[in-house]
Amino acid sequence: MATGQLFSKSTQALFYNYKQLPIQRMLDFDFLCGRETPSVAGIINPGSEGFQKLFFGQEEIAIPVHSAIEAACAAHPTADVFINFASFRSAAASSLAALKQPTIRVIAIIAEGVPESDTKQLIAYARANNKVVIGPATVGGIQAGAFKIGDTAGTIDNIIHSKLYRPGSVGFVSKSGGMSNELYNSIARVTDGIYEGIAIGGDVFPGSTLSDHVLRFNNIPQIKMMVVLGELGGRDEYSLVEALKQGKINKPVVAWVSGTCARLFKSEVQFGHAGAKSGGEIESAQAKNQALREAGAVVPTSYEALESAIKETFDKLVEEGKITPVREVTPPQIPEDLDSVIKSGKVRAPTHIISTISDDRGEEPCYAGVPMSSIVEQGFGVGDVISLLWFKRSLPRYCTQFIEICIMLCADHGPCVSGAHNTIVTARAGKDLVSSLVSGLLTIGPRFGGAIDDAARYFKDAYDRGLSPYEFVEDMKKKGIRVPGIGHRIKRGDNRDKRVELLQKFARTHFPSVKYMEYAVQVETYTLSKANNLVLNVDGAIGSLFLDLLAGSGMFTKQEIDEIIEIGYLNGLFVLARSIGLIGHTFDQKRLKQPLYRHPWEDVLYTK
């Protein structure tokens, strides 16, 4: 492996298996270091394509998302680092696929628990093709002031405290990702900081070893000393011992192998990492520390003394003129996310939407303040839910029952009315449910099902002004306006609409007052004297009776009643009800596998 520096300020990576936070942390580090281009060139998310929005400093950027490794590598040929956040189940396969791409030079495998046989195969392929594997079970690595992998070095605060926004003089390698974060901070306290840091991972077979990276650090002129943190278990540290004995390393190495407490236990102890398990005296921390000390490494007497040993080694190099401490710089301020500063109380921001009918922020959604569990436990029906979401209050049972009756009676009126016809034609054209439903709903208007609000509006205005049915109808006639809610294409005075009769019967039995309905009936009596088809239709019945419901319940002010009619609440009832029937017609046509509809030419009057 050996060679030299892995990363630079122009290094770009491909990120496998989208994770928002690690990517954003990489981009924040880029901004902190003064990079001109983001370090994440593209994201690979199997099965997805498009873009992901993230921040590069204060600027929002769109990072391309690719569904396949090959496509991502082809689209971003300069991205030579592959950061793999796949689970242990798929990490090996995706890593091997990445290693086979000619553009990929370094791969970091974050997952723990990758099968050892798979890891060995990856290591063999990487070595044969002169590529570098960091991990598995790693947090990654960092080139101070240039590039970092995923969550390496933790939060921005830790990165700033550890002076990782600019390069120092120390090369650091560890098995532990968590301890590397700790050591970055310790090293920054007693030296000018690290130049490069790598966590090789805690598995038994790491893709690259401690000695691999120390030998590489030895070839990097900017690195003047190395710090190594090993652990009990395995024999990786002994390859470093051999390199030191053979004179392959000519820079000071400060090392410590953790796990000396294992001797306090009577039986073998498995520590956090898969590889942190002593298999005998030679794999103990004490034996490794002694071997490193004898080979020429600076090894303290305890972990607590490690920081002092690093300081002494660094200070000596400064005295000898081998290190000129890096001049300190002030890093830029990372813009804070709006959510975090709002929560901290630092800023206030206007909202973009106002909602008064529902709230989903608690343990369960609430409709007009009523928890979902209460709605179910109290046996609320559809009418009750409509009263909460539309009228923002719990209406009396007779009101909600009336709403439910309206929905049932208006759910469908056969396949020949315009809404159903449109839906049927659309469904037979092979369109989906929503398209078929909407095509029917779009026919609702003044001539089909959309006259409920107008009927209520005109009946209320006439009744409240004290107009007689004669005055009302004749006044509408003078204005050239048909009386909404009056007239039917099929029904007659001697063949009333059964739906109208059912609604009137329910209202006379349960409503405290039916003054508007009675006025509508008087208007019908007058219009029938003019033509036998000018009967009160279902729109007129619902419109007049809803006025009685609103006025008779005593729960609405005059202003609220006027607003309800003006906004279009009552037509909303028809839209909701008829949606049930239109959905039914869609399913019916698809179940019957009906072919594309073509209107018969004999039913068309062709004329010049």
Coordinates of C-alpha atoms in Angstrom, one line a residue:
M1 CA 0.0 0.0 0.0
A2 CA 2.4 2.7 1.3
T3 CA 2.4 5.6 -1.3
G4 CA 1.3 8.9 0.2
Q5 CA -1.6 11.3 0.6
L6 CA -5.1 9.9 0.1
F7 CA -7.1 13.2 0.0
S8 CA -6.8 16.8 -1.0
K9 CA -8.9 20.0 -1.1
S10 CA -10.2 18.9 -4.5
T11 CA -11.1 15.3 -3.6
Q12 CA -14.7 14.5 -4.3
A13 CA -16.7 11.4 -3.2
L14 CA -19.7 9.4 -4.2
F15 CA -22.0 8.7 -1.2
Y16 CA -23.8 5.3 -1.3
N17 CA -27.2 5.0 0.5
Y18 CA -28.5 8.5 1.2
K19 CA -28.1 9.8 4.8
Q20 CA -28.8 13.4 5.2
L21 CA -26.9 14.2 8.3
P22 CA -23.4 12.7 7.4
I23 CA -23.6 14.4 4.0
Q24 CA -24.5 17.7 5.4
R25 CA -21.7 17.4 7.9
M26 CA -19.3 16.8 5.0
L27 CA -20.5 19.9 3.2
D28 CA -20.3 22.0 6.4
F29 CA -16.7 20.9 6.8
D30 CA -16.1 21.9 3.2
F31 CA -17.3 25.3 3.9
L32 CA -15.3 25.6 7.1
C33 CA -12.2 24.7 5.1
G34 CA -12.8 27.2 2.3
R35 CA -13.3 24.6 -0.4
E36 CA -14.6 26.0 -3.7
T37 CA -16.5 22.8 -4.6
P38 CA -18.6 20.4 -2.5
S39 CA -16.8 17.2 -1.5
V40 CA -19.9 15.1 -2.4
A41 CA -20.2 14.9 -6.1
G42 CA -23.2 12.5 -6.2
I43 CA -25.4 10.3 -4.2
I44 CA -26.2 6.6 -5.1
N45 CA -29.6 5.5 -3.8
P46 CA -30.6 2.2 -5.4
G47 CA -34.0 2.6 -7.1
S48 CA -34.0 6.4 -6.9
E49 CA -32.9 9.2 -9.3
G50 CA -33.1 12.9 -9.2
F51 CA -31.6 15.4 -6.8
Q52 CA -31.2 16.0 -3.1
K53 CA -31.2 19.6 -1.7
L54 CA -28.5 20.3 0.8
F55 CA -26.6 23.4 2.0
F56 CA -23.1 24.4 1.0
G57 CA -22.5 27.3 3.4
Q58 CA -25.5 29.6 3.0
E59 CA -26.2 28.4 -0.5
E60 CA -28.7 25.6 -1.2
I61 CA -27.4 23.2 -3.7
A62 CA -28.8 20.2 -5.6
I63 CA -26.7 17.0 -5.5
P64 CA -27.5 14.5 -8.2
V65 CA -28.9 11.1 -7.1
H66 CA -28.2 8.0 -9.2
S67 CA -29.8 4.6 -8.9
A68 CA -26.6 2.6 -9.8
I69 CA -22.9 2.7 -9.0
E70 CA -21.9 2.4 -12.6
A71 CA -24.1 5.4 -13.7
A72 CA -22.7 7.6 -10.8
C73 CA -19.1 6.8 -11.7
A74 CA -19.7 7.6 -15.3
A75 CA -21.5 10.9 -14.5
H76 CA -18.7 11.9 -12.0
P77 CA -15.4 10.6 -13.3
T78 CA -13.3 12.9 -11.0
A79 CA -15.0 11.5 -7.8
D80 CA -12.5 8.8 -6.7
V81 CA -13.7 8.2 -3.1
F82 CA -16.6 5.9 -2.4
I83 CA -18.3 6.3 1.0
N84 CA -20.5 3.3 1.7
F85 CA -23.3 3.7 4.2
A86 CA -25.0 0.4 3.2
S87 CA -26.1 -2.1 5.8
F88 CA -23.8 -5.0 6.7
R89 CA -26.0 -7.2 4.5
S90 CA -25.3 -5.4 1.2
A91 CA -22.1 -3.5 2.1
A92 CA -19.8 -6.1 0.6
A93 CA -21.5 -6.4 -2.8
S94 CA -21.8 -2.7 -3.3
S95 CA -18.2 -2.2 -2.1
L96 CA -16.9 -4.7 -4.6
A97 CA -19.0 -3.2 -7.4
A98 CA -17.4 0.2 -6.5
L99 CA -13.8 -1.2 -6.4
K100 CA -14.3 -2.6 -9.9
Q101 CA -15.0 0.9 -11.2
P102 CA -11.8 2.4 -12.7
T103 CA -12.5 5.9 -11.3
I104 CA -12.7 4.7 -7.7
R105 CA -9.4 4.8 -5.7
V106 CA -10.5 4.8 -2.1
I107 CA -13.5 3.2 -0.4
A108 CA -14.7 3.6 3.2
I109 CA -17.1 0.9 4.5
I110 CA -19.0 2.2 7.5
A111 CA -21.1 -0.9 8.4
E112 CA -20.3 -3.2 11.3
G113 CA -20.8 -6.9 11.0
V114 CA -19.7 -7.4 7.4
P115 CA -19.0 -11.2 7.0
E116 CA -15.3 -11.8 7.4
S117 CA -15.1 -13.9 4.2
D118 CA -16.6 -11.0 2.2
T119 CA -14.1 -8.6 3.8
K120 CA -11.2 -10.8 2.9
Q121 CA -12.4 -10.9 -0.7
L122 CA -12.6 -7.1 -0.8
I123 CA -9.1 -6.8 0.7
A124 CA -7.6 -9.1 -1.8
Y125 CA -9.2 -7.3 -4.8
A126 CA -8.1 -3.9 -3.5
R127 CA -4.5 -4.9 -3.0
A128 CA -4.4 -6.6 -6.4
N129 CA -5.7 -3.4 -8.0
N130 CA -3.7 -0.9 -5.9
K131 CA -6.8 0.5 -4.2
V132 CA -7.4 1.5 -0.6
V133 CA -10.2 0.2 1.7
I134 CA -10.9 1.9 5.0
G135 CA -13.1 -0.2 7.3
P136 CA -15.4 -2.1 7.7
A137 CA -16.8 -0.8 11.0
T138 CA -15.2 2.6 10.5
V139 CA -16.2 6.2 11.0
G140 CA -13.8 7.0 8.1
G141 CA -11.0 9.5 7.9
I142 CA -10.1 13.2 7.6
Q143 CA -7.6 15.4 5.8
A144 CA -7.5 18.5 7.9
G145 CA -8.5 21.6 6.0
A146 CA -9.4 19.5 2.9
F147 CA -11.8 16.5 3.1
K148 CA -13.6 14.3 5.6
I149 CA -15.6 11.1 5.4
G150 CA -19.2 11.1 6.7
D151 CA -19.4 11.6 10.5
T152 CA -15.6 11.7 11.1
A153 CA -14.6 14.0 13.9
G154 CA -18.2 14.4 15.1
T155 CA -19.9 17.8 15.4
I156 CA -18.7 21.1 14.0
D157 CA -17.9 22.3 17.5
N158 CA -15.5 19.3 18.0
I159 CA -14.0 20.0 14.6
I160 CA -13.3 23.6 15.5
H161 CA -11.9 22.7 18.9
S162 CA -9.7 20.2 17.3
K163 CA -8.5 22.7 14.7
L164 CA -9.4 20.4 11.8
Y165 CA -10.3 23.2 9.5
R166 CA -6.6 23.7 8.6
P167 CA -3.7 21.2 8.4
G168 CA -1.3 20.5 11.2
S169 CA 1.8 18.4 11.4
V170 CA 0.6 15.1 13.0
G171 CA -0.5 11.9 11.3
F172 CA -3.0 9.9 13.3
V173 CA -4.3 6.4 12.9
S174 CA -6.6 4.4 15.2
K175 CA -8.8 1.4 15.3
S176 CA -11.6 3.2 17.1
G177 CA -13.7 5.9 15.5
G178 CA -15.0 7.2 18.8
M179 CA -11.5 7.4 20.3
S180 CA -10.2 9.1 17.2
N181 CA -12.6 12.0 17.9
E182 CA -11.2 12.2 21.4
L183 CA -7.6 12.1 20.2
Y184 CA -8.1 14.7 17.5
N185 CA -9.0 17.1 20.4
S186 CA -6.1 15.9 22.6
I187 CA -3.6 16.3 19.8
A188 CA -4.8 19.8 19.0
R189 CA -4.3 20.8 22.7
V190 CA -0.6 20.0 22.7
T191 CA 0.5 20.3 19.0
D192 CA -0.5 22.3 16.0
G193 CA -3.1 19.6 15.1
I194 CA -3.3 16.7 12.8
Y195 CA -2.6 16.6 9.1
E196 CA -4.5 13.4 8.4
G197 CA -6.4 11.0 10.6
I198 CA -7.8 7.6 9.8
A199 CA -9.9 5.1 11.8
I200 CA -9.3 1.7 10.2
G201 CA -12.3 0.1 12.0
G202 CA -12.6 -2.4 14.8
D203 CA -13.3 -5.6 12.8
V204 CA -10.9 -8.6 12.9
F205 CA -9.9 -8.1 9.3
P206 CA -9.6 -4.3 8.5
G207 CA -9.3 -3.3 4.9
S208 CA -6.1 -1.4 5.7
T209 CA -3.9 -1.7 8.8
L210 CA -2.3 0.6 11.3
S211 CA 1.1 0.0 9.7
D212 CA -0.3 0.6 6.2
H213 CA -1.2 4.2 7.1
V214 CA 1.8 4.9 9.3
L215 CA 4.1 3.9 6.3
R216 CA 2.0 6.1 4.1
F217 CA 2.3 9.0 6.6
N218 CA 6.0 8.5 6.6
N219 CA 6.0 9.4 2.9
I220 CA 4.0 12.7 3.3
P221 CA 6.4 15.6 3.9
Q222 CA 3.9 17.7 5.8
I223 CA 3.5 15.0 8.5
K224 CA 6.4 15.3 11.0
M225 CA 5.2 12.8 13.6
M226 CA 2.7 10.0 14.0
V227 CA 0.3 9.0 16.8
V228 CA -1.1 5.5 16.8
L229 CA -3.9 4.2 19.0
G230 CA -4.2 0.4 18.9
E231 CA -6.1 -2.1 21.0
L232 CA -5.8 -5.6 22.4
G233 CA -6.7 -8.5 20.2
G234 CA -5.2 -9.5 16.8
R235 CA -1.6 -8.9 15.7
D236 CA -1.9 -5.8 13.6
E237 CA 0.4 -3.7 15.8
Y238 CA 3.2 -6.2 15.3
S239 CA 3.5 -5.3 11.6
L240 CA 4.1 -1.8 12.8
V241 CA 6.7 -3.2 15.2
E242 CA 8.5 -4.9 12.3
A243 CA 8.4 -1.7 10.2
L244 CA 10.0 0.2 13.0
K245 CA 12.7 -2.4 13.6
Q246 CA 13.5 -2.5 9.8
G247 CA 14.0 1.2 9.7
K248 CA 11.1 1.8 7.3
I249 CA 9.8 4.6 9.5
N250 CA 12.1 7.6 10.0
K251 CA 9.6 9.9 11.9
P252 CA 8.7 9.8 15.6
V253 CA 5.8 7.5 16.5
V254 CA 3.9 7.9 19.7
A255 CA 1.8 4.8 20.3
W256 CA -0.6 3.4 22.9
V257 CA -2.5 0.1 22.8
S258 CA -5.6 0.2 24.9
G259 CA -7.1 -2.7 26.8
T260 CA -4.6 -3.1 29.6
C261 CA -7.4 -3.6 32.1
A262 CA -8.2 -7.0 30.5
R263 CA -5.8 -8.7 32.8
L264 CA -8.1 -7.7 35.7
F265 CA -10.7 -10.2 34.5
K266 CA -10.3 -13.9 35.2
S267 CA -11.8 -15.0 31.9
E268 CA -11.4 -13.8 28.3
V269 CA -13.2 -10.4 27.7
Q270 CA -14.7 -9.2 24.5
F271 CA -14.6 -5.4 24.3
G272 CA -16.6 -3.2 22.0
H273 CA -15.0 -4.1 18.6
A274 CA -15.1 -7.5 17.0
G275 CA -11.3 -7.5 17.0
A276 CA -10.9 -6.3 20.6
K277 CA -10.6 -9.7 22.1
S278 CA -7.3 -11.0 23.6
G279 CA -6.4 -14.4 22.2
G280 CA -3.4 -15.0 24.4
E281 CA -0.5 -13.1 25.9
I282 CA 1.0 -12.0 22.6
E283 CA -2.3 -10.2 21.7
S284 CA -2.6 -8.5 25.1
A285 CA -2.2 -4.7 25.3
Q286 CA 0.8 -5.0 27.6
A287 CA 2.7 -7.2 25.2
K288 CA 2.0 -4.9 22.3
N289 CA 3.0 -1.8 24.2
Q290 CA 6.2 -3.4 25.2
A291 CA 7.0 -4.6 21.7
L292 CA 6.3 -1.1 20.3
R293 CA 8.5 0.5 23.0
E294 CA 11.4 -1.9 22.3
A295 CA 11.1 -1.2 18.6
G296 CA 11.6 2.6 19.1
A297 CA 8.1 4.0 19.5
V298 CA 7.3 6.5 22.3
V299 CA 5.0 4.5 24.5
P300 CA 3.7 6.1 27.7
T301 CA 3.0 4.2 30.9
S302 CA -0.8 4.7 30.7
Y303 CA -3.4 6.2 28.4
E304 CA -3.6 9.2 30.8
A305 CA 0.0 9.9 30.0
L306 CA -0.5 9.7 26.2
E307 CA -1.2 13.4 25.8
S308 CA 2.0 14.4 27.6
A309 CA 4.0 12.0 25.5
I310 CA 2.6 13.6 22.3
K311 CA 3.4 17.1 23.7
E312 CA 7.0 16.2 24.6
T313 CA 7.6 14.6 21.2
F314 CA 6.1 17.6 19.3
D315 CA 7.9 20.2 21.4
K316 CA 11.2 18.4 20.8
L317 CA 10.7 18.5 17.0
V318 CA 9.9 22.2 17.3
E319 CA 13.1 22.8 19.3
E320 CA 15.1 20.9 16.7
G321 CA 13.6 23.0 13.9
K322 CA 11.9 20.1 12.2
I323 CA 8.4 21.6 12.8
T324 CA 7.4 25.2 12.3
P325 CA 4.0 25.3 14.0
V326 CA 1.1 26.2 11.7
R327 CA -0.1 29.7 11.9
E328 CA -3.6 29.8 13.3
V329 CA -6.5 31.0 11.2
T330 CA -10.0 32.0 12.0
P331 CA -12.5 29.6 10.4
P332 CA -15.7 31.0 8.9
Q333 CA -19.0 30.8 10.7
I334 CA -21.2 27.9 9.7
P335 CA -24.8 29.2 9.1
E336 CA -27.2 27.5 11.5
D337 CA -30.2 25.7 10.3
L338 CA -33.5 27.6 10.7
D339 CA -35.0 24.8 12.8
S340 CA -32.2 24.8 15.3
V341 CA -32.1 28.5 15.8
I342 CA -35.9 28.7 16.1
K343 CA -35.8 26.0 18.8
S344 CA -33.0 27.8 20.6
G345 CA -35.0 31.0 20.6
K346 CA -32.3 33.0 18.7
V347 CA -34.7 34.1 15.9
R348 CA -38.3 34.3 15.1
A349 CA -39.6 33.4 11.6
P350 CA -43.1 33.9 10.1
T351 CA -45.1 30.7 9.3
H352 CA -46.3 30.0 5.8
I353 CA -49.5 28.2 6.5
I354 CA -52.2 28.7 9.1
S355 CA -54.3 25.7 10.2
T356 CA -57.2 25.8 12.7
I357 CA -58.9 22.5 12.1
S358 CA -56.3 19.8 12.9
D359 CA -53.0 19.3 14.7
D360 CA -50.6 16.4 14.2
R361 CA -47.8 17.5 16.5
G362 CA -48.7 15.5 19.6
E363 CA -48.9 11.8 20.3
E364 CA -52.0 11.5 18.1
P365 CA -53.8 13.7 15.6
C366 CA -56.6 16.0 16.8
Y367 CA -59.6 17.2 14.8
A368 CA -60.6 20.7 16.1
G369 CA -59.0 19.8 19.4
V370 CA -60.6 16.4 19.7
P371 CA -58.0 13.6 19.9
M372 CA -58.3 10.7 17.4
S373 CA -58.8 8.2 20.2
S374 CA -61.8 10.1 21.6
I375 CA -63.4 10.2 18.1
V376 CA -63.1 6.4 17.9
E377 CA -64.0 5.7 21.6
Q378 CA -67.1 7.9 21.5
G379 CA -68.4 6.3 18.3
F380 CA -68.3 9.4 16.2
G381 CA -69.4 8.9 12.6
V382 CA -68.5 10.6 9.3
G383 CA -71.0 13.4 10.1
D384 CA -69.2 14.1 13.4
V385 CA -65.8 14.2 11.6
I386 CA -67.2 16.6 9.0
S387 CA -68.6 18.8 11.8
L388 CA -65.2 19.0 13.4
L389 CA -63.1 19.6 10.3
W390 CA -65.5 21.8 8.4
F391 CA -67.4 23.7 11.1
K392 CA -64.7 23.4 13.9
R393 CA -67.3 22.3 16.5
S394 CA -69.2 19.2 17.6
L395 CA -72.7 19.6 16.2
P396 CA -75.7 17.9 17.8
R397 CA -76.4 14.4 16.7
Y398 CA -79.4 15.3 14.5
C399 CA -77.2 17.7 12.6
T400 CA -74.4 15.1 12.0
Q401 CA -77.0 12.5 11.1
F402 CA -78.5 14.9 8.5
I403 CA -75.1 15.4 7.0
E404 CA -74.7 11.6 6.7
I405 CA -78.1 11.3 5.1
C406 CA -77.2 14.0 2.5
I407 CA -74.0 12.1 1.7
M408 CA -75.8 8.8 1.3
L409 CA -78.6 10.3 -0.8
C410 CA -76.2 12.2 -3.1
A411 CA -73.6 9.5 -3.5
D412 CA -74.8 8.5 -6.9
H413 CA -77.5 9.2 -9.5
G414 CA -76.8 6.5 -12.1
P415 CA -74.4 6.3 -15.0
C416 CA -76.1 8.8 -17.3
V417 CA -75.5 12.1 -15.4
S418 CA -72.6 14.1 -16.7
G419 CA -70.2 13.5 -13.8
A420 CA -70.6 9.7 -13.9
H421 CA -70.5 9.7 -17.7
N422 CA -67.2 11.6 -17.7
T423 CA -65.7 9.2 -15.1
I424 CA -66.8 6.2 -17.0
V425 CA -65.3 7.4 -20.3
T426 CA -62.1 8.3 -18.5
A427 CA -61.9 4.9 -16.7
R428 CA -62.5 3.1 -20.0
A429 CA -59.6 5.1 -21.5
G430 CA -57.3 3.2 -19.1
K431 CA -56.7 6.1 -16.8
D432 CA -56.1 5.7 -13.1
L433 CA -58.5 6.2 -10.2
V434 CA -57.6 9.8 -9.4
S435 CA -57.8 10.9 -13.0
S436 CA -61.2 9.2 -13.5
L437 CA -62.5 10.7 -10.3
V438 CA -61.3 14.2 -11.1
S439 CA -62.8 14.1 -14.6
G440 CA -66.2 13.5 -13.1
L441 CA -65.8 16.1 -10.3
L442 CA -64.9 18.8 -12.9
T443 CA -68.4 18.7 -14.3
I444 CA -69.9 19.8 -11.0
G445 CA -71.1 23.4 -11.3
P446 CA -74.2 25.5 -11.6
R447 CA -75.8 23.0 -14.0
F448 CA -74.8 19.8 -12.2
G449 CA -74.8 19.4 -8.5
G450 CA -73.2 22.7 -7.7
A451 CA -76.4 24.7 -7.1
I452 CA -76.7 23.9 -3.3
D453 CA -74.8 27.1 -2.3
D454 CA -76.7 29.3 -4.8
A455 CA -80.0 27.8 -3.7
A456 CA -79.2 28.5 0.0
R457 CA -78.0 32.0 -0.9
Y458 CA -81.0 33.1 -2.9
F459 CA -83.6 31.4 -0.6
K460 CA -82.0 33.0 2.5
D461 CA -81.9 36.5 0.9
A462 CA -85.5 36.3 -0.2
Y463 CA -86.8 35.0 3.1
D464 CA -84.8 37.4 5.2
R465 CA -86.0 40.4 3.0
G466 CA -89.6 39.2 3.4
L467 CA -90.2 38.6 -0.3
S468 CA -93.3 36.5 -1.1
P469 CA -92.7 33.5 -3.4
Y470 CA -94.2 35.4 -6.2
E471 CA -92.0 38.4 -5.7
F472 CA -88.9 36.3 -5.4
V473 CA -89.5 34.2 -8.6
E474 CA -90.6 37.2 -10.7
D475 CA -87.6 39.2 -9.5
M476 CA -85.3 36.4 -10.5
K477 CA -87.0 36.2 -13.9
K478 CA -86.5 39.9 -14.5
K479 CA -82.8 39.5 -13.7
G480 CA -82.6 36.6 -16.1
I481 CA -81.5 34.1 -13.4
R482 CA -83.0 30.7 -13.0
V483 CA -84.1 29.9 -9.5
P484 CA -81.3 27.6 -8.1
G485 CA -82.7 24.4 -6.5
I486 CA -85.9 24.5 -8.6
G487 CA -86.4 22.3 -11.7
H488 CA -85.6 18.8 -12.8
R489 CA -85.0 17.0 -16.1
I490 CA -87.0 14.0 -15.1
K491 CA -89.1 14.6 -12.0
R492 CA -92.5 16.3 -12.1
G493 CA -95.1 17.7 -9.7
D494 CA -96.8 14.3 -9.7
N495 CA -93.5 12.4 -9.5
R496 CA -91.5 14.0 -6.8
D497 CA -87.9 13.2 -6.1
K498 CA -87.9 10.6 -3.3
R499 CA -84.6 12.0 -1.9
V500 CA -86.3 15.4 -1.4
E501 CA -89.2 13.7 0.5
L502 CA -86.8 11.8 2.7
L503 CA -84.8 14.9 3.7
Q504 CA -88.0 16.9 4.4
K505 CA -89.4 14.1 6.5
F506 CA -86.2 13.9 8.6
A507 CA -86.0 17.6 9.1
R508 CA -89.7 18.0 10.1
T509 CA -89.1 15.3 12.7
H510 CA -85.8 16.4 14.2
F511 CA -85.1 20.1 13.4
P512 CA -86.2 22.8 15.9
S513 CA -87.2 25.0 12.9
V514 CA -87.7 24.5 9.2
K515 CA -88.6 28.0 8.2
Y516 CA -86.3 28.1 5.2
M517 CA -87.5 24.7 3.9
E518 CA -91.1 25.8 4.2
Y519 CA -90.3 28.9 2.2
A520 CA -88.7 26.8 -0.5
V521 CA -91.8 24.6 -0.6
Q522 CA -93.9 27.7 -1.1
V523 CA -91.7 28.8 -3.9
E524 CA -92.1 25.3 -5.4
T525 CA -95.9 25.6 -5.2
Y526 CA -95.7 28.9 -7.2
T527 CA -93.2 27.5 -9.8
L528 CA -95.3 24.4 -10.4
S529 CA -98.2 26.6 -11.4
K530 CA -96.0 27.7 -14.3
A531 CA -94.5 24.3 -15.3
N532 CA -94.9 20.8 -14.0
N533 CA -91.1 20.2 -14.0
L534 CA -90.2 23.2 -11.8
V535 CA -90.1 21.0 -8.7
L536 CA -87.9 21.5 -5.7
N537 CA -84.8 19.4 -6.5
V538 CA -82.3 17.8 -4.1
D539 CA -80.0 20.8 -4.4
G540 CA -82.8 23.1 -3.3
A541 CA -83.8 20.8 -0.5
I542 CA -80.3 20.4 0.9
G543 CA -79.6 24.2 0.5
S544 CA -82.8 25.3 2.4
L545 CA -82.5 22.6 5.1
F546 CA -78.9 23.4 5.7
L547 CA -80.0 27.0 6.4
D548 CA -82.4 25.6 9.0
L549 CA -79.7 23.4 10.5
L550 CA -77.3 26.4 10.8
A551 CA -79.9 28.8 12.1
G552 CA -81.9 26.3 14.3
S553 CA -78.9 24.8 16.1
G554 CA -78.1 28.1 17.8
M555 CA -74.3 27.4 17.3
F556 CA -73.7 29.8 14.5
T557 CA -73.9 33.6 14.2
K558 CA -75.5 35.3 11.2
Q559 CA -72.1 36.3 10.0
E560 CA -70.8 32.7 10.2
I561 CA -73.9 31.4 8.3
D562 CA -73.3 34.0 5.5
E563 CA -69.6 33.0 5.4
I564 CA -70.4 29.3 5.2
I565 CA -72.6 29.8 2.3
E566 CA -70.2 32.2 0.5
I567 CA -67.2 29.9 0.9
G568 CA -69.0 26.9 -0.6
Y569 CA -69.4 24.5 2.3
L570 CA -72.7 23.2 1.0
N571 CA -71.4 22.3 -2.5
G572 CA -68.6 20.6 -0.6
L573 CA -71.2 18.1 0.7
F574 CA -72.2 17.2 -2.9
V575 CA -68.5 16.9 -4.0
L576 CA -67.8 14.6 -1.0
A577 CA -70.9 12.5 -1.6
R578 CA -70.6 12.2 -5.3
S579 CA -67.0 11.2 -5.0
I580 CA -68.2 7.9 -3.5
G581 CA -70.3 7.2 -6.6
L582 CA -67.7 8.3 -9.1
I583 CA -65.1 6.0 -7.4
G584 CA -67.6 3.2 -7.6
H585 CA -68.2 3.8 -11.4
T586 CA -64.4 3.7 -11.9
F587 CA -64.0 0.4 -10.1
D588 CA -67.1 -1.0 -11.9
Q589 CA -65.7 -0.2 -15.4
K590 CA -62.3 -1.7 -14.5
R591 CA -63.8 -4.8 -13.0
L592 CA -65.9 -5.3 -16.1
K593 CA -62.8 -4.7 -18.3
Q594 CA -64.7 -2.3 -20.5
P595 CA -63.0 -1.2 -23.7
L596 CA -62.3 2.4 -24.8
Y597 CA -65.6 4.3 -25.2
R598 CA -66.5 5.8 -28.6
H599 CA -69.7 7.8 -28.9
P600 CA -72.0 6.3 -31.6
W601 CA -72.1 8.5 -34.7
E602 CA -75.9 8.0 -35.0
D603 CA -76.3 9.8 -31.7
V604 CA -74.7 13.0 -33.2
L605 CA -76.4 15.6 -35.3
Y606 CA -74.0 16.4 -38.1
T607 CA -74.9 19.7 -39.6
K608 CA -73.3 22.6 -41.5

